[in-house]
Each structure stands twice: as C-alpha cells, then as structure tokens.
PDB file of C-alpha atoms and ligand atoms in Angstrom:
ATOM      1  CA  UNK A   1       0.007  -0.069   0.022  1.00 84.00           C
ATOM      2  CA  UNK A   2       1.195   3.135  -0.674  1.00 91.00           C
ATOM      3  CA  UNK A   3       1.055   6.206   1.444  1.00 95.00           C
ATOM      4  CA  UNK A   4       1.647  10.262   0.664  1.00 97.00           C
ATOM      5  CA  UNK A   5       3.684  12.112   3.716  1.00 98.00           C
ATOM      6  CA  UNK A   6       2.992  15.825   3.494  1.00 98.00           C
ATOM      7  CA  UNK A   7       5.228  17.406   5.798  1.00 97.00           C
ATOM      8  CA  UNK A   8       7.742  20.189   5.560  1.00 96.00           C
ATOM      9  CA  UNK A   9       9.905  19.359   8.761  1.00 95.00           C
ATOM     10  CA  UNK A  10      12.628  16.923   7.108  1.00 95.00           C
ATOM     11  CA  UNK A  11      13.825  15.250  10.089  1.00 94.00           C
ATOM     12  CA  UNK A  12      10.080  14.231  10.958  1.00 94.00           C
ATOM     13  CA  UNK A  13       9.306  13.297   7.489  1.00 95.00           C
ATOM     14  CA  UNK A  14      12.440  11.030   7.118  1.00 95.00           C
ATOM     15  CA  UNK A  15      11.525   9.616  10.451  1.00 94.00           C
ATOM     16  CA  UNK A  16       8.080   8.748   9.596  1.00 96.00           C
ATOM     17  CA  UNK A  17       9.315   7.521   5.920  1.00 95.00           C
ATOM     18  CA  UNK A  18      11.637   5.195   7.600  1.00 94.00           C
ATOM     19  CA  UNK A  19       9.359   3.895   9.876  1.00 94.00           C
ATOM     20  CA  UNK A  20       6.399   3.093   7.410  1.00 93.00           C
ATOM     21  CA  UNK A  21       9.007   1.602   4.984  1.00 90.00           C
ATOM     22  CA  UNK A  22       9.706  -0.875   7.591  1.00 86.00           C
ATOM     23  CA  UNK A  23       6.268  -1.893   7.965  1.00 86.00           C
ATOM     24  CA  UNK A  24       6.068  -2.502   4.277  1.00 84.00           C
ATOM     25  CA  UNK A  25       4.578   0.572   3.049  1.00 90.00           C
ATOM     26  CA  UNK A  26       5.388   2.477  -0.362  1.00 90.00           C
ATOM     27  CA  UNK A  27       6.118   6.265   0.764  1.00 94.00           C
ATOM     28  CA  UNK A  28       6.261   9.403  -0.927  1.00 96.00           C
ATOM     29  CA  UNK A  29       7.070  12.655   0.657  1.00 97.00           C
ATOM     30  CA  UNK A  30       5.844  16.165  -0.158  1.00 97.00           C
ATOM     31  CA  UNK A  31       7.450  19.159   1.597  1.00 96.00           C
ATOM     32  CA  UNK A  32       4.717  21.814   1.094  1.00 97.00           C
ATOM     33  CA  UNK A  33       0.975  21.893   0.598  1.00 97.00           C
ATOM     34  CA  UNK A  34       1.037  22.858  -2.751  1.00 97.00           C
ATOM     35  CA  UNK A  35       3.253  19.884  -4.030  1.00 97.00           C
ATOM     36  CA  UNK A  36       1.157  17.508  -1.673  1.00 97.00           C
ATOM     37  CA  UNK A  37      -2.155  18.410  -3.349  1.00 97.00           C
ATOM     38  CA  UNK A  38      -0.344  18.100  -6.777  1.00 96.00           C
ATOM     39  CA  UNK A  39       0.874  14.410  -5.938  1.00 96.00           C
ATOM     40  CA  UNK A  40      -2.585  13.490  -4.126  1.00 96.00           C
ATOM     41  CA  UNK A  41      -4.391  14.351  -7.297  1.00 94.00           C
ATOM     42  CA  UNK A  42      -1.964  12.816  -9.874  1.00 91.00           C
ATOM     43  CA  UNK A  43      -1.079   9.584  -8.185  1.00 88.00           C
ATOM     44  CA  UNK A  44      -2.657   6.501  -6.450  1.00 84.00           C
ATOM     45  CA  UNK A  45      -2.217   6.300  -2.842  1.00 92.00           C
ATOM     46  CA  UNK A  46      -3.919   4.728  -0.342  1.00 91.00           C
ATOM     47  CA  UNK A  47      -3.807   7.242   2.315  1.00 96.00           C
ATOM     48  CA  UNK A  48      -2.151  10.637   3.375  1.00 98.00           C
ATOM     49  CA  UNK A  49      -0.193  11.955   6.326  1.00 97.00           C
ATOM     50  CA  UNK A  50      -0.994  15.728   6.234  1.00 97.00           C
ATOM     51  CA  UNK A  51       0.761  18.103   8.386  1.00 94.00           C
ATOM     52  CA  UNK A  52      -1.578  21.229   9.203  1.00 92.00           C
ATOM     53  CA  UNK A  53       1.447  23.843   9.263  1.00 91.00           C
ATOM     54  CA  UNK A  54       2.871  23.720   5.878  1.00 94.00           C
ATOM     55  CA  UNK A  55       4.523  26.507   3.434  1.00 96.00           C
ATOM     56  CA  UNK A  56       2.743  27.528   0.269  1.00 96.00           C
ATOM     57  CA  UNK A  57      -0.722  25.903   1.194  1.00 96.00           C
ATOM     58  CA  UNK A  58      -1.646  25.051   4.928  1.00 94.00           C
ATOM     59  CA  UNK A  59      -3.077  21.417   5.550  1.00 94.00           C
ATOM     60  CA  UNK A  60      -6.540  22.506   6.150  1.00 93.00           C
ATOM     61  CA  UNK A  61      -6.788  23.951   2.533  1.00 95.00           C
ATOM     62  CA  UNK A  62      -5.416  20.925   1.342  1.00 96.00           C
ATOM     63  CA  UNK A  63      -7.649  18.524   2.731  1.00 95.00           C
ATOM     64  CA  UNK A  64     -10.716  20.680   1.796  1.00 95.00           C
ATOM     65  CA  UNK A  65      -9.419  21.044  -1.960  1.00 96.00           C
ATOM     66  CA  UNK A  66      -9.076  17.168  -1.974  1.00 95.00           C
ATOM     67  CA  UNK A  67     -12.576  16.653  -0.874  1.00 94.00           C
ATOM     68  CA  UNK A  68     -13.919  19.262  -3.045  1.00 92.00           C
ATOM     69  CA  UNK A  69     -12.241  17.566  -5.971  1.00 92.00           C
ATOM     70  CA  UNK A  70     -13.949  14.390  -5.002  1.00 88.00           C
ATOM     71  CA  UNK A  71     -10.703  12.295  -3.592  1.00 89.00           C
ATOM     72  CA  UNK A  72     -12.086   9.864  -0.959  1.00 88.00           C
ATOM     73  CA  UNK A  73      -8.745   8.854   0.161  1.00 93.00           C
ATOM     74  CA  UNK A  74      -8.418   8.417   4.046  1.00 95.00           C
ATOM     75  CA  UNK A  75      -6.514  11.567   5.481  1.00 97.00           C
ATOM     76  CA  UNK A  76      -4.457  11.344   8.881  1.00 97.00           C
ATOM     77  CA  UNK A  77      -3.760  15.072  10.037  1.00 94.00           C
ATOM     78  CA  UNK A  78      -0.606  15.252  11.837  1.00 90.00           C
ATOM     79  CA  UNK A  79      -0.253  18.512  13.954  1.00 85.00           C
ATOM     80  CA  UNK A  80       1.886  20.110  16.537  1.00 79.00           C
ATOM     81  CA  UNK A  81      -1.486  22.238  17.286  1.00 69.00           C
ATOM     82  CA  UNK A  82      -3.391  20.606  19.749  1.00 70.00           C
ATOM     83  CA  UNK A  83      -6.259  23.187  20.121  1.00 73.00           C
ATOM     84  CA  UNK A  84      -9.442  21.332  19.844  1.00 78.00           C
ATOM     85  CA  UNK A  85     -10.474  24.018  17.674  1.00 82.00           C
ATOM     86  CA  UNK A  86      -7.724  22.564  14.843  1.00 81.00           C
ATOM     87  CA  UNK A  87      -8.831  19.118  15.274  1.00 81.00           C
ATOM     88  CA  UNK A  88     -12.387  19.802  14.896  1.00 85.00           C
ATOM     89  CA  UNK A  89     -11.448  21.969  11.743  1.00 87.00           C
ATOM     90  CA  UNK A  90      -9.824  19.192   9.873  1.00 86.00           C
ATOM     91  CA  UNK A  91     -12.484  16.708  10.864  1.00 88.00           C
ATOM     92  CA  UNK A  92     -15.165  19.108   9.613  1.00 87.00           C
ATOM     93  CA  UNK A  93     -13.209  19.548   5.993  1.00 89.00           C
ATOM     94  CA  UNK A  94     -13.137  15.868   5.729  1.00 91.00           C
ATOM     95  CA  UNK A  95     -10.076  14.341   7.655  1.00 93.00           C
ATOM     96  CA  UNK A  96     -10.696  11.081   9.152  1.00 94.00           C
ATOM     97  CA  UNK A  97      -8.649  10.979  12.109  1.00 94.00           C
ATOM     98  CA  UNK A  98      -5.854  13.331  13.817  1.00 92.00           C
ATOM     99  CA  UNK A  99      -2.426  12.413  15.844  1.00 92.00           C
ATOM    100  CA  UNK A 100      -0.566  15.152  17.694  1.00 90.00           C
ATOM    101  CA  UNK A 101       2.901  15.533  17.619  1.00 86.00           C
ATOM    102  CA  UNK A 102       4.743  14.361  19.546  1.00 87.00           C
ATOM    103  CA  UNK A 103       3.345  10.962  19.204  1.00 89.00           C
ATOM    104  CA  UNK A 104       4.273   7.484  19.730  1.00 92.00           C
ATOM    105  CA  UNK A 105       5.351   5.564  16.635  1.00 94.00           C
ATOM    106  CA  UNK A 106       2.869   2.493  17.569  1.00 93.00           C
ATOM    107  CA  UNK A 107      -0.168   4.481  18.166  1.00 95.00           C
ATOM    108  CA  UNK A 108       0.712   6.173  14.628  1.00 96.00           C
ATOM    109  CA  UNK A 109       0.864   2.806  12.673  1.00 95.00           C
ATOM    110  CA  UNK A 110      -2.277   1.590  14.936  1.00 94.00           C
ATOM    111  CA  UNK A 111      -4.260   4.493  13.494  1.00 95.00           C
ATOM    112  CA  UNK A 112      -3.163   3.883  10.037  1.00 95.00           C
ATOM    113  CA  UNK A 113      -3.996   0.518  10.180  1.00 91.00           C
ATOM    114  CA  UNK A 114      -7.689   1.488  11.430  1.00 91.00           C
ATOM    115  CA  UNK A 115      -7.885   4.049   8.424  1.00 92.00           C
ATOM    116  CA  UNK A 116      -6.940   1.269   6.096  1.00 89.00           C
ATOM    117  CA  UNK A 117      -9.118  -1.161   7.428  1.00 83.00           C
ATOM    118  CA  UNK A 118     -11.912   0.797   7.161  1.00 78.00           C
ATOM    119  CA  UNK A 119     -11.105   1.911   3.420  1.00 72.00           C
ATOM    120  CA  UNK A 120     -10.595  -1.664   2.554  1.00 66.00           C
ATOM    121  CA  UNK A 121     -13.722  -2.885   4.323  1.00 63.00           C
ATOM    122  CA  UNK A 122     -15.663  -3.050   1.086  1.00 52.00           C
ATOM    123  CA  UNK A 123     -12.701  -4.579  -0.875  1.00 60.00           C
ATOM    124  CA  UNK A 124     -10.753  -7.736   0.859  1.00 68.00           C
ATOM    125  CA  UNK A 125      -7.789  -7.303   3.148  1.00 77.00           C
ATOM    126  CA  UNK A 126      -6.423 -10.712   1.852  1.00 86.00           C
ATOM    127  CA  UNK A 127      -5.475 -11.571  -1.447  1.00 89.00           C
ATOM    128  CA  UNK A 128      -5.358 -15.041  -2.820  1.00 92.00           C
ATOM    129  CA  UNK A 129      -4.386 -16.667  -5.898  1.00 94.00           C
ATOM    130  CA  UNK A 130      -4.428 -20.956  -5.834  1.00 94.00           C
ATOM    131  CA  UNK A 131      -2.656 -21.641  -2.668  1.00 95.00           C
ATOM    132  CA  UNK A 132      -0.937 -18.295  -2.249  1.00 96.00           C
ATOM    133  CA  UNK A 133      -2.672 -16.242   0.305  1.00 94.00           C
ATOM    134  CA  UNK A 134      -1.613 -12.503   1.520  1.00 93.00           C
ATOM    135  CA  UNK A 135      -2.839 -10.924   4.364  1.00 88.00           C
ATOM    136  CA  UNK A 136      -2.479  -6.987   3.707  1.00 83.00           C
ATOM    137  CA  UNK A 137      -2.804  -5.812   7.227  1.00 79.00           C
ATOM    138  CA  UNK A 138      -0.906  -8.709   9.046  1.00 81.00           C
ATOM    139  CA  UNK A 139       1.676  -8.291   6.298  1.00 86.00           C
ATOM    140  CA  UNK A 140       2.219 -11.909   5.965  1.00 92.00           C
ATOM    141  CA  UNK A 141       2.263 -14.220   3.230  1.00 96.00           C
ATOM    142  CA  UNK A 142       1.497 -18.240   2.879  1.00 96.00           C
ATOM    143  CA  UNK A 143       1.806 -20.677   0.505  1.00 96.00           C
ATOM    144  CA  UNK A 144       0.105 -23.963   0.953  1.00 93.00           C
ATOM    145  CA  UNK A 145      -0.400 -22.378   4.458  1.00 91.00           C
ATOM    146  CA  UNK A 146       3.336 -22.214   5.214  1.00 95.00           C
ATOM    147  CA  UNK A 147       4.601 -18.430   5.902  1.00 96.00           C
ATOM    148  CA  UNK A 148       6.881 -16.976   3.747  1.00 96.00           C
ATOM    149  CA  UNK A 149       9.076 -14.340   4.808  1.00 96.00           C
ATOM    150  CA  UNK A 150       9.606 -11.275   2.287  1.00 95.00           C
ATOM    151  CA  UNK A 151      11.214  -7.833   2.542  1.00 92.00           C
ATOM    152  CA  UNK A 152       8.876  -4.903   2.334  1.00 88.00           C
ATOM    153  CA  UNK A 153       9.790  -4.173  -1.030  1.00 89.00           C
ATOM    154  CA  UNK A 154       8.861  -7.715  -2.223  1.00 94.00           C
ATOM    155  CA  UNK A 155       5.755  -7.548  -0.111  1.00 93.00           C
ATOM    156  CA  UNK A 156       4.562  -4.411  -2.320  1.00 91.00           C
ATOM    157  CA  UNK A 157       5.607  -5.962  -5.469  1.00 94.00           C
ATOM    158  CA  UNK A 158       3.835  -9.370  -4.937  1.00 96.00           C
ATOM    159  CA  UNK A 159       0.666  -7.274  -3.708  1.00 92.00           C
ATOM    160  CA  UNK A 160       0.489  -5.149  -6.871  1.00 92.00           C
ATOM    161  CA  UNK A 161       0.972  -8.590  -8.893  1.00 95.00           C
ATOM    162  CA  UNK A 162      -1.933 -10.092  -7.002  1.00 94.00           C
ATOM    163  CA  UNK A 163      -4.338  -6.910  -6.930  1.00 89.00           C
ATOM    164  CA  UNK A 164      -3.900  -7.418 -10.578  1.00 90.00           C
ATOM    165  CA  UNK A 165      -3.907 -11.037 -10.999  1.00 92.00           C
ATOM    166  CA  UNK A 166      -4.545 -12.400 -14.434  1.00 92.00           C
ATOM    167  CA  UNK A 167      -3.445  -9.205 -15.981  1.00 92.00           C
ATOM    168  CA  UNK A 168      -0.175  -8.233 -17.587  1.00 93.00           C
ATOM    169  CA  UNK A 169       1.418  -5.601 -15.603  1.00 93.00           C
ATOM    170  CA  UNK A 170       4.567  -3.695 -17.371  1.00 90.00           C
ATOM    171  CA  UNK A 171       7.462  -2.643 -15.569  1.00 88.00           C
ATOM    172  CA  UNK A 172       6.239   0.973 -15.813  1.00 84.00           C
ATOM    173  CA  UNK A 173       3.253   0.175 -13.971  1.00 86.00           C
ATOM    174  CA  UNK A 174       5.203  -1.652 -11.495  1.00 89.00           C
ATOM    175  CA  UNK A 175       7.637   1.342 -11.176  1.00 85.00           C
ATOM    176  CA  UNK A 176       4.723   3.794 -10.707  1.00 80.00           C
ATOM    177  CA  UNK A 177       2.989   1.876  -8.276  1.00 83.00           C
ATOM    178  CA  UNK A 178       5.569  -0.259  -6.215  1.00 86.00           C
ATOM    179  CA  UNK A 179       8.415   2.451  -6.150  1.00 83.00           C
ATOM    180  CA  UNK A 180       8.663   6.003  -5.050  1.00 80.00           C
ATOM    181  CA  UNK A 181       7.733   8.727  -7.663  1.00 74.00           C
ATOM    182  CA  UNK A 182      11.610   9.915  -8.140  1.00 73.00           C
ATOM    183  CA  UNK A 183      12.733   6.043  -8.731  1.00 73.00           C
ATOM    184  CA  UNK A 184      14.934   5.442 -11.811  1.00 71.00           C
ATOM    185  CA  UNK A 185      12.938   3.048 -13.672  1.00 63.00           C
ATOM    186  CA  UNK A 186      16.136   2.669 -16.377  1.00 64.00           C
ATOM    187  CA  UNK A 187      17.758   0.042 -13.801  1.00 70.00           C
ATOM    188  CA  UNK A 188      16.999  -3.720 -14.098  1.00 85.00           C
ATOM    189  CA  UNK A 189      15.905  -3.612 -10.237  1.00 89.00           C
ATOM    190  CA  UNK A 190      12.295  -4.810 -11.298  1.00 90.00           C
ATOM    191  CA  UNK A 191      13.552  -7.820 -12.605  1.00 92.00           C
ATOM    192  CA  UNK A 192      16.293  -8.529  -9.846  1.00 93.00           C
ATOM    193  CA  UNK A 193      13.126  -8.351  -7.421  1.00 94.00           C
ATOM    194  CA  UNK A 194      10.769 -10.493  -9.635  1.00 96.00           C
ATOM    195  CA  UNK A 195      13.646 -12.879  -9.258  1.00 96.00           C
ATOM    196  CA  UNK A 196      13.874 -12.834  -5.427  1.00 96.00           C
ATOM    197  CA  UNK A 197       9.953 -13.062  -5.419  1.00 97.00           C
ATOM    198  CA  UNK A 198      10.210 -16.341  -7.734  1.00 97.00           C
ATOM    199  CA  UNK A 199      12.798 -18.168  -5.349  1.00 97.00           C
ATOM    200  CA  UNK A 200      10.781 -17.380  -2.392  1.00 97.00           C
ATOM    201  CA  UNK A 201       7.197 -18.152  -3.700  1.00 96.00           C
ATOM    202  CA  UNK A 202       7.707 -20.533  -6.866  1.00 96.00           C
ATOM    203  CA  UNK A 203      10.838 -22.133  -6.231  1.00 95.00           C
ATOM    204  CA  UNK A 204       9.995 -25.963  -5.173  1.00 93.00           C
ATOM    205  CA  UNK A 205       6.504 -25.840  -6.082  1.00 94.00           C
ATOM    206  CA  UNK A 206       5.158 -27.816  -9.401  1.00 93.00           C
ATOM    207  CA  UNK A 207       2.753 -24.988 -10.156  1.00 95.00           C
ATOM    208  CA  UNK A 208       4.508 -21.532 -10.779  1.00 96.00           C
ATOM    209  CA  UNK A 209       2.570 -18.428 -10.357  1.00 97.00           C
ATOM    210  CA  UNK A 210       4.734 -15.654 -11.621  1.00 97.00           C
ATOM    211  CA  UNK A 211       4.823 -15.640 -15.460  1.00 96.00           C
ATOM    212  CA  UNK A 212       6.976 -13.442 -17.422  1.00 95.00           C
ATOM    213  CA  UNK A 213       5.178 -12.049 -20.477  1.00 93.00           C
ATOM    214  CA  UNK A 214       7.738 -11.642 -23.315  1.00 90.00           C
ATOM    215  CA  UNK A 215       8.490  -8.144 -24.261  1.00 86.00           C
ATOM    216  CA  UNK A 216       5.465  -6.579 -21.825  1.00 89.00           C
ATOM    217  CA  UNK A 217       5.935  -7.432 -18.336  1.00 93.00           C
ATOM    218  CA  UNK A 218       5.013  -9.842 -15.950  1.00 96.00           C
ATOM    219  CA  UNK A 219       1.605 -11.702 -14.731  1.00 96.00           C
ATOM    220  CA  UNK A 220       0.564 -13.475 -11.801  1.00 96.00           C
ATOM    221  CA  UNK A 221      -2.024 -16.207 -12.757  1.00 95.00           C
ATOM    222  CA  UNK A 222      -2.932 -20.159 -11.824  1.00 89.00           C
TER     223      UNK A 222
HETATM  224 CA1   CA B 301       5.151  21.979   9.659  1.00 54.96          CA
END
C-alpha cells in the first residue's frame, strides 16, 4: 500500500518514511501543501498523512481541496497544534483522524491500520491466488499454509501483482505503483526483485504462479 506524507520538517518526514517503509508501505514525501495536493491528485495513494502547518498551502486547505475534488482517500492529520478547534476544523473539512505531535510511533501505525481497514472494508484485506494467500493488514504471506518471509519491497511488489492477478503488469506500471515517484526506472531493479520473489514463492513448487510475458512485463496467474 502506498502512503503520501505531506510534512515540511525534513527530520520528521524522514523518520515517518523510514518507519512506514519498515512496515512494508511505499512512501512518498511532499515538503509543502501545494506539492502534496499535486501528488495526491495525480497519483494513486491509499492514505495521506497531512501536517497542518505547511508552506505555500496549509494542511486544512489541502484537505478541503482534495474533498472538493472528490478524492475519498483516507486522511490522517498530523499536527503540533493541539487546540480542539484545529482538530474539529480538520475533521469537519473531511479528514478521517488526527494525531498530535509528538506521538508514539506504535499509535501512529495503529491509526493508519485502522483507516486502511475501514477503507478496505468493502474490498478484501486478503488477496488469494491458487494456494498463495496474502494478508495485507498483518503483512504476512502464505503458500500452501506455510508462511513465507518477504522484505517490505518484495511484499509491495507481490501485492501489486496479486491485485492485478490474471492481467499483465508492465515494468512501467510496477515502477509507478511499487517504487517511489523519483525512482530511476532505467535500472533492472524490477527484474531483480521479480527473481527474488520467484525464489521465495515459486521455487520448489510444481505450479508456478509468476509468469514472464515476453517484451511486455509480468503476470501472476494459475
Ligand atoms: Ca509543519
């Protein structure tokens, strides 16, 4: 799952990014409100972490504009202010939850999981194909009931393949959905990661699930 963090304090932004990446999320950072709004409108994210005091455009304005433009994505407000009025304004403008800085990272993660759970209520939080089973919220993968340990990037890549099971995903699509926005797609990193995944989920099994579609990309199917 992909999260946009709109936060101008670099130290905090990097701290959040590192922590979320360790949990297997793909994370992009915007350093001001205008950039945050632009990224949110032009890329697909599963959730936005939004600071309120931001340069160029403040967080409340960003939140209001996203909702005006019909973006339903969950928004978690992150703020140093703890006046009741700011929290109320944020929630009234369409934010889903807030957390006050400084915060315990465990609580921050729990709030994110709760928002993603609500968002995904209609969708499933488990992805399945043949005997491969992925639990998105627990971040676990099983094949034939046996747990397979994946790195966070392998997990994101497999999740993207499974969300598109039966369809071909090109390297460009993978780059856009699994890697950060400034990722250099001219490298063969994607092929390398596909190999890592194959070694973990297909190697030793009669039925291979990850298929190469020549000159187009990859597909996961039975
Ligand atoms: Ca700030």
